[in-house]
XYZ file of C-alpha atoms in Angstrom:
323
model
C 8.420 10.849 32.776
C 11.690 10.421 34.714
C 14.605 12.329 33.537
C 17.334 10.424 31.913
C 20.535 9.781 33.997
C 22.079 13.268 33.768
C 25.831 14.058 32.525
C 25.825 16.863 34.876
C 23.487 17.997 37.886
C 20.113 19.568 36.961
C 20.719 23.418 37.184
C 18.132 25.234 39.147
C 18.149 29.020 39.395
C 15.752 30.772 41.903
C 15.161 34.606 42.124
C 15.720 36.758 45.122
C 14.313 40.229 45.445
C 14.305 43.211 47.617
C 11.513 42.855 50.231
C 10.949 39.070 49.834
C 9.749 36.829 52.499
C 12.371 34.304 53.314
C 9.984 31.120 53.543
C 9.582 30.300 49.886
C 13.202 30.988 49.020
C 14.211 28.765 51.996
C 12.196 25.917 50.623
C 13.966 26.051 47.298
C 17.286 26.143 49.239
C 16.326 23.184 51.278
C 14.954 21.088 48.374
C 17.634 21.818 45.694
C 20.671 23.415 47.474
C 21.217 20.944 50.433
C 23.546 18.027 49.550
C 21.830 14.581 49.804
C 24.561 12.033 49.531
C 22.407 9.524 51.030
C 20.462 9.368 47.722
C 23.482 8.200 45.771
C 22.582 10.166 42.540
C 23.447 13.502 41.055
C 21.592 16.105 42.920
C 20.592 19.605 41.681
C 23.018 22.489 41.284
C 21.286 25.673 42.737
C 21.949 29.236 42.033
C 20.443 32.131 43.852
C 20.143 35.245 41.572
C 18.760 38.764 41.645
C 18.334 41.712 39.541
C 21.050 43.595 41.609
C 24.229 42.283 43.636
C 23.478 44.982 46.336
C 22.098 43.752 49.693
C 18.446 42.753 49.590
C 16.111 43.518 52.490
C 14.256 40.516 53.707
C 11.001 40.299 55.745
C 12.196 39.919 59.403
C 14.637 42.598 59.549
C 17.837 41.094 57.812
C 19.527 41.361 54.484
C 20.915 38.888 51.953
C 23.011 39.047 48.966
C 22.671 37.043 45.786
C 25.887 35.698 44.276
C 24.651 36.119 40.608
C 22.668 38.497 38.462
C 19.700 37.639 36.024
C 22.174 36.194 33.491
C 22.349 33.007 35.668
C 18.891 32.335 34.355
C 20.460 31.685 30.900
C 22.263 28.575 32.220
C 19.429 27.027 34.284
C 17.284 24.000 33.368
C 14.623 25.198 36.019
C 13.930 28.722 36.844
C 11.873 29.314 40.039
C 10.148 32.712 41.016
C 9.184 32.496 44.520
C 7.335 35.603 44.580
C 7.157 39.356 43.589
C 7.849 42.480 45.635
C 4.498 43.900 44.569
C 1.548 42.127 43.112
C 0.023 45.471 41.934
C 3.330 46.848 40.595
C 5.113 46.210 37.238
C 7.594 43.531 36.755
C 10.906 45.076 35.569
C 11.616 44.818 31.942
C 14.940 43.134 32.601
C 13.359 40.295 34.593
C 10.572 39.856 31.941
C 13.299 39.723 29.084
C 15.451 37.120 31.307
C 12.452 34.877 32.030
C 11.392 34.920 28.351
C 14.744 34.186 27.215
C 14.971 31.273 29.604
C 11.764 29.847 28.652
C 12.466 30.069 24.726
C 15.804 28.366 25.502
C 13.898 25.345 26.928
C 14.104 25.919 30.796
C 11.183 24.574 33.006
C 9.468 27.813 34.520
C 8.055 27.606 38.101
C 6.317 30.094 40.392
C 5.445 29.918 44.062
C 2.794 32.097 45.555
C 2.817 35.699 43.915
C 5.598 34.729 41.636
C 2.802 33.863 39.092
C 2.435 37.522 38.431
C 6.178 37.581 37.150
C 5.611 34.590 34.835
C 2.188 36.242 33.613
C 3.947 39.440 32.998
C 6.350 37.693 30.782
C 3.407 36.195 28.769
C 4.453 32.668 29.928
C 0.868 32.021 31.561
C -1.189 33.123 28.547
C -3.807 30.419 27.693
C -2.473 28.332 30.537
C -4.091 27.063 33.638
C -2.302 28.513 36.720
C -2.636 29.333 40.353
C -1.431 31.808 43.001
C -2.077 32.339 46.708
C -5.945 32.503 47.049
C -5.649 36.220 48.301
C -4.059 37.222 44.974
C -6.167 34.975 42.582
C -8.627 37.475 41.634
C -6.103 40.257 41.034
C -4.180 37.846 39.004
C -7.040 37.208 36.699
C -8.005 41.014 36.429
C -4.440 42.035 35.557
C -3.782 39.081 33.156
C -7.082 37.980 31.731
C -5.327 35.530 29.018
C -4.367 33.397 32.346
C -6.842 30.563 33.178
C -6.628 31.070 37.010
C -7.816 28.354 39.354
C -7.767 29.729 42.901
C -8.921 26.331 44.439
C -5.850 24.196 43.852
C -2.551 23.621 45.583
C -0.545 23.622 42.253
C -0.725 23.400 38.519
C 1.618 21.287 36.570
C 1.303 22.397 32.837
C 4.315 20.470 31.563
C 7.089 23.222 31.145
C 5.262 25.764 33.365
C 4.247 25.146 36.997
C 2.636 27.295 39.301
C 1.765 26.861 43.058
C -0.532 28.520 45.689
C 1.017 30.180 48.676
C 3.427 29.347 51.266
C 3.477 25.563 52.091
C 1.777 24.828 48.734
C 5.225 25.837 47.191
C 6.851 22.989 49.120
C 4.184 20.641 47.671
C 5.064 21.644 44.108
C 8.966 21.486 44.899
C 8.432 17.923 46.033
C 6.342 17.376 42.962
C 9.253 18.408 40.926
C 11.541 15.871 42.692
C 9.114 13.236 42.213
C 8.753 14.101 38.416
C 12.690 14.262 37.999
C 13.585 11.155 40.133
C 10.506 9.181 40.964
C 8.349 8.623 43.956
C 10.972 6.677 45.939
C 13.322 9.679 45.795
C 10.495 12.071 46.527
C 9.382 10.130 49.416
C 12.824 9.859 50.962
C 13.254 13.647 50.770
C 9.659 14.218 52.203
C 10.669 12.065 55.154
C 13.729 14.090 55.503
C 11.521 17.265 55.614
C 9.254 15.546 58.064
C 6.240 16.288 55.542
C 3.994 14.092 53.605
C 5.113 13.387 49.854
C 1.396 14.120 49.018
C -1.178 16.308 50.562
C -4.101 14.544 52.292
C -6.856 13.893 49.816
C -4.965 12.408 46.664
C -2.110 12.879 44.411
C -1.241 15.907 42.772
C 0.426 15.074 39.279
C -1.899 17.580 37.546
C -4.240 20.302 38.728
C -5.335 19.029 42.068
C -7.330 20.566 44.989
C -7.694 19.251 48.391
C -11.417 18.903 49.139
C -12.631 21.816 51.313
C -13.765 20.733 54.772
C -17.572 20.500 54.866
C -19.419 23.214 56.677
C -22.942 22.918 57.847
C -23.979 25.711 55.439
C -21.673 24.772 52.649
C -23.866 22.906 50.308
C -21.471 22.517 47.454
C -18.755 21.239 49.807
C -21.086 18.657 51.081
C -21.865 17.436 47.629
C -18.166 17.353 46.975
C -17.413 15.403 49.969
C -20.291 12.955 49.174
C -18.796 12.470 45.563
C -15.455 11.587 46.913
C -17.021 8.950 49.138
C -18.864 7.425 45.997
C -16.227 7.748 43.384
C -16.525 4.048 42.609
C -20.093 4.418 41.674
C -21.854 6.273 38.841
C -22.333 9.989 39.823
C -24.789 12.275 38.182
C -25.357 15.914 38.410
C -28.687 15.436 39.588
C -27.501 13.240 42.560
C -24.880 16.097 43.446
C -27.576 18.636 43.261
C -29.811 16.482 45.329
C -27.098 16.166 48.104
C -26.749 19.896 48.060
C -30.540 20.444 48.145
C -30.275 22.694 45.012
C -32.014 22.844 41.599
C -29.544 21.483 38.947
C -28.904 24.765 37.211
C -28.324 26.555 40.554
C -25.936 23.756 41.720
C -23.855 23.835 38.504
C -23.539 27.740 38.673
C -22.498 27.717 42.316
C -20.162 24.766 41.785
C -18.383 26.458 38.843
C -17.973 29.628 40.952
C -16.482 27.600 43.641
C -14.149 25.402 41.562
C -13.761 27.020 38.209
C -15.054 24.016 36.414
C -18.135 21.769 36.101
C -19.183 19.079 38.436
C -18.697 16.286 35.952
C -15.241 17.473 34.970
C -14.415 17.758 38.659
C -15.509 14.252 39.213
C -13.443 12.943 36.463
C -10.241 14.743 37.663
C -10.933 13.172 41.116
C -11.343 9.887 39.651
C -7.929 10.140 37.764
C -6.367 11.579 40.987
C -7.615 8.474 42.895
C -6.098 6.149 40.305
C -2.533 7.252 40.786
C -1.669 5.635 44.021
C -3.152 2.471 42.773
C -0.991 2.567 39.699
C 2.099 3.395 41.869
C 1.677 0.875 44.574
C -0.311 -2.085 43.327
C -0.089 -4.562 40.413
C -3.863 -4.651 39.853
C -4.540 -4.520 35.907
C -5.271 -1.073 34.603
C -8.843 -2.161 33.837
C -9.537 -3.060 37.329
C -8.117 0.120 38.671
C -10.251 2.056 36.206
C -13.265 0.358 37.514
C -12.471 0.933 41.107
C -12.352 4.580 40.786
C -15.544 4.807 38.874
C -14.822 4.783 35.081
C -17.436 2.785 33.159
C -14.990 1.001 30.997
C -11.136 0.882 30.315
C -11.554 2.775 27.245
C -13.022 5.756 29.076
C -10.520 5.590 31.831
C -7.504 5.603 29.514
C -9.042 8.536 27.500
C -9.580 10.673 30.570
C -6.197 9.674 32.203
C -4.354 10.452 28.979
C -6.116 13.830 28.552
C -5.378 14.786 32.042
C -1.997 13.341 32.525
C -0.483 13.543 28.867
C 0.595 9.926 29.180
C -1.276 6.492 29.537
C -1.972 4.644 32.642
C 0.484 1.895 31.863
C 3.295 4.425 30.970
C 2.557 6.366 34.264
C 2.814 3.070 36.174
C 6.269 2.294 34.412
C 7.528 5.780 35.253
C 6.229 6.060 38.880
C 5.911 2.716 40.456
C 8.888 1.924 42.685
């Protein structure tokens, strides 16, 4: 839901560290640190913090100095970790403690790319779905087996803890945060100023959401996924998907789960929910018609799966996110 009108700007703290790449930090600064008087609303108050106030080396041959230490996390409403220095190395006890204290105080916790390793080290991803850069997904799962790693998605919104894949997916997640806080109109305005789409091609990303992988001639599972996306409005069975992939059902189910981390029918349901979002946001069609248009057999089924995925009803979502 949208945040209530704030008595003060929403405070965001982002972590800088020695050896960091500047892109992810730059995205955070661009989204939350740049004044936006054209929006006529209280914007975010951004603080850059680090474990040390000494100069930090940045990839590209320059240095930067953070103006605040980890104590800044204590005052933040949202804490963003844009990466870690070493995905195979330990996260400092001081940072783990600061992240845990921020979360326990009620801060929204966000990671970009390898920043998920810091949240995982603090125990904040235990039992939760999460993602990271695809290069690090296997390592994240190995190091933190309690985390439900999904390597196929752009980002994961699990309420008070959000994680994104690498690089540009972090920008997707940051725009999503603006959308969550201020609605689609503001998010669209910010996206236009950044000259990026407010949503990735292929659907909305208000929950765990993956772009459909381009179909390759020898990629049978992707071919079945693409077929399903073209037929969401009609009943879809595992037998049909397996037939499109030219596989036995058991083989298809096994390979589909290896590729996506979920079952074929659960994936279809998530795509149907995702397809309903722009219809709820931009049309006045009844909820019942929207459910049918994206393939749910009844309004009850649509509301059940929508509420389970989005943690709100279709009607409440429309009220919050339609312009």
